[in-house]
């Protein structure tokens, strides 16, 4: 049985984490999500969320955050280790769980390939 918890060690939460992240990252996007990624030098992949007021009211923003966290939690065993990810919804995208799930893993893999090529 896989461990699908989402402990604090897998979260980007502090201002310092986000500041370091935004200074050096690569991005990948599709019609649902925009994903920013960087290597973190750890053996786990961590998640940060950036859901702005442009997405909608508080109810809609919180719905996005809950669904993004749940998709990450469900897919974390399939994600490449050692990445920090910041995910935000694409403007105008619907908050559909299945669309987010179909979108996340290919975006993370694309970003991981970009990071691998950038480090060479």
Tab-separated table of C-alpha atoms in Angstrom:
chain	number	residue	atom	x	y	z
A	1	UNK	CA	0.000	0.000	0.000
A	2	UNK	CA	1.379	3.414	-0.933
A	3	UNK	CA	1.593	6.305	1.466
A	4	UNK	CA	-0.656	9.028	0.041
A	5	UNK	CA	-0.438	11.473	2.904
A	6	UNK	CA	0.498	15.093	2.282
A	7	UNK	CA	2.768	15.981	5.224
A	8	UNK	CA	4.288	19.429	5.795
A	9	UNK	CA	7.632	18.238	4.389
A	10	UNK	CA	5.977	18.039	0.966
A	11	UNK	CA	4.640	21.602	1.019
A	12	UNK	CA	6.116	24.916	-0.034
A	13	UNK	CA	4.682	27.362	2.460
A	14	UNK	CA	7.172	29.960	3.619
A	15	UNK	CA	7.914	33.240	1.926
A	16	UNK	CA	11.568	32.211	1.673
A	17	UNK	CA	10.692	28.990	-0.177
A	18	UNK	CA	8.664	30.911	-2.731
A	19	UNK	CA	11.273	33.689	-3.080
A	20	UNK	CA	14.038	31.178	-3.837
A	21	UNK	CA	11.700	29.366	-6.179
A	22	UNK	CA	10.697	32.394	-8.241
A	23	UNK	CA	14.339	33.425	-8.639
A	24	UNK	CA	15.185	30.265	-10.591
A	25	UNK	CA	12.599	28.013	-12.228
A	26	UNK	CA	11.355	26.503	-15.479
A	27	UNK	CA	7.746	26.369	-16.545
A	28	UNK	CA	5.358	24.161	-18.466
A	29	UNK	CA	1.728	24.890	-19.251
A	30	UNK	CA	-1.359	23.547	-20.954
A	31	UNK	CA	-4.976	24.682	-21.172
A	32	UNK	CA	-5.722	23.830	-17.514
A	33	UNK	CA	-2.572	24.487	-15.448
A	34	UNK	CA	0.635	26.483	-15.386
A	35	UNK	CA	3.423	24.640	-13.597
A	36	UNK	CA	6.711	26.127	-12.398
A	37	UNK	CA	9.448	23.679	-11.393
A	38	UNK	CA	12.955	23.639	-9.979
A	39	UNK	CA	15.255	21.078	-8.390
A	40	UNK	CA	15.205	21.071	-4.595
A	41	UNK	CA	18.127	18.775	-3.716
A	42	UNK	CA	15.881	16.527	-1.615
A	43	UNK	CA	14.455	13.085	-2.175
A	44	UNK	CA	10.820	14.269	-2.193
A	45	UNK	CA	8.793	16.451	-4.515
A	46	UNK	CA	7.163	19.422	-2.801
A	47	UNK	CA	4.090	21.391	-3.829
A	48	UNK	CA	3.246	25.066	-3.630
A	49	UNK	CA	0.005	26.645	-4.836
A	50	UNK	CA	-0.574	30.076	-6.293
A	51	UNK	CA	-4.270	30.747	-6.824
A	52	UNK	CA	-4.886	34.468	-7.303
A	53	UNK	CA	-8.028	36.523	-6.976
A	54	UNK	CA	-8.269	36.568	-10.759
A	55	UNK	CA	-9.471	32.953	-10.533
A	56	UNK	CA	-12.623	33.946	-8.676
A	57	UNK	CA	-14.046	34.516	-5.241
A	58	UNK	CA	-12.780	32.762	-2.110
A	59	UNK	CA	-15.039	29.768	-2.638
A	60	UNK	CA	-13.684	29.192	-6.146
A	61	UNK	CA	-10.040	29.738	-5.100
A	62	UNK	CA	-10.368	27.293	-2.216
A	63	UNK	CA	-12.035	24.743	-4.498
A	64	UNK	CA	-9.014	24.990	-6.845
A	65	UNK	CA	-6.585	24.580	-3.958
A	66	UNK	CA	-8.396	21.541	-2.549
A	67	UNK	CA	-8.498	19.835	-5.935
A	68	UNK	CA	-4.865	20.631	-6.749
A	69	UNK	CA	-3.716	19.263	-3.388
A	70	UNK	CA	-5.825	16.118	-3.820
A	71	UNK	CA	-4.521	15.423	-7.332
A	72	UNK	CA	-0.954	15.945	-6.107
A	73	UNK	CA	-1.590	13.650	-3.150
A	74	UNK	CA	-2.990	10.924	-5.409
A	75	UNK	CA	-0.195	11.225	-8.011
A	76	UNK	CA	2.833	11.851	-5.798
A	77	UNK	CA	4.102	8.264	-6.100
A	78	UNK	CA	4.285	8.714	-9.899
A	79	UNK	CA	6.068	12.081	-9.772
A	80	UNK	CA	9.839	12.319	-10.226
A	81	UNK	CA	11.576	12.970	-6.883
A	82	UNK	CA	13.614	16.039	-6.021
A	83	UNK	CA	11.426	18.795	-7.449
A	84	UNK	CA	9.707	21.855	-6.063
A	85	UNK	CA	6.508	22.609	-7.956
A	86	UNK	CA	4.307	25.677	-7.918
A	87	UNK	CA	1.011	25.153	-9.680
A	88	UNK	CA	-1.553	27.726	-10.660
A	89	UNK	CA	-4.730	27.433	-12.699
A	90	UNK	CA	-4.805	28.809	-16.215
A	91	UNK	CA	-7.035	31.834	-16.625
A	92	UNK	CA	-10.521	30.734	-17.657
A	93	UNK	CA	-9.947	27.033	-16.931
A	94	UNK	CA	-12.732	25.066	-15.280
A	95	UNK	CA	-11.995	23.533	-11.890
A	96	UNK	CA	-12.582	19.941	-13.001
A	97	UNK	CA	-10.847	17.216	-10.978
A	98	UNK	CA	-10.393	14.877	-13.955
A	99	UNK	CA	-8.984	17.623	-16.187
A	100	UNK	CA	-6.515	18.605	-13.452
A	101	UNK	CA	-5.506	14.983	-12.992
A	102	UNK	CA	-4.974	14.475	-16.748
A	103	UNK	CA	-2.940	17.678	-16.882
A	104	UNK	CA	-0.632	17.410	-13.854
A	105	UNK	CA	1.506	14.349	-14.535
A	106	UNK	CA	2.423	15.199	-18.160
A	107	UNK	CA	3.298	18.760	-17.127
A	108	UNK	CA	5.545	17.561	-14.291
A	109	UNK	CA	7.278	15.093	-16.594
A	110	UNK	CA	7.786	17.780	-19.240
A	111	UNK	CA	9.233	20.165	-16.645
A	112	UNK	CA	11.512	17.409	-15.275
A	113	UNK	CA	12.857	16.775	-18.791
A	114	UNK	CA	13.486	20.508	-19.259
A	115	UNK	CA	15.340	20.625	-15.931
A	116	UNK	CA	17.397	17.596	-16.890
A	117	UNK	CA	18.399	19.175	-20.209
A	118	UNK	CA	19.116	22.537	-18.566
A	119	UNK	CA	21.548	20.957	-16.091
A	120	UNK	CA	23.642	19.387	-18.853
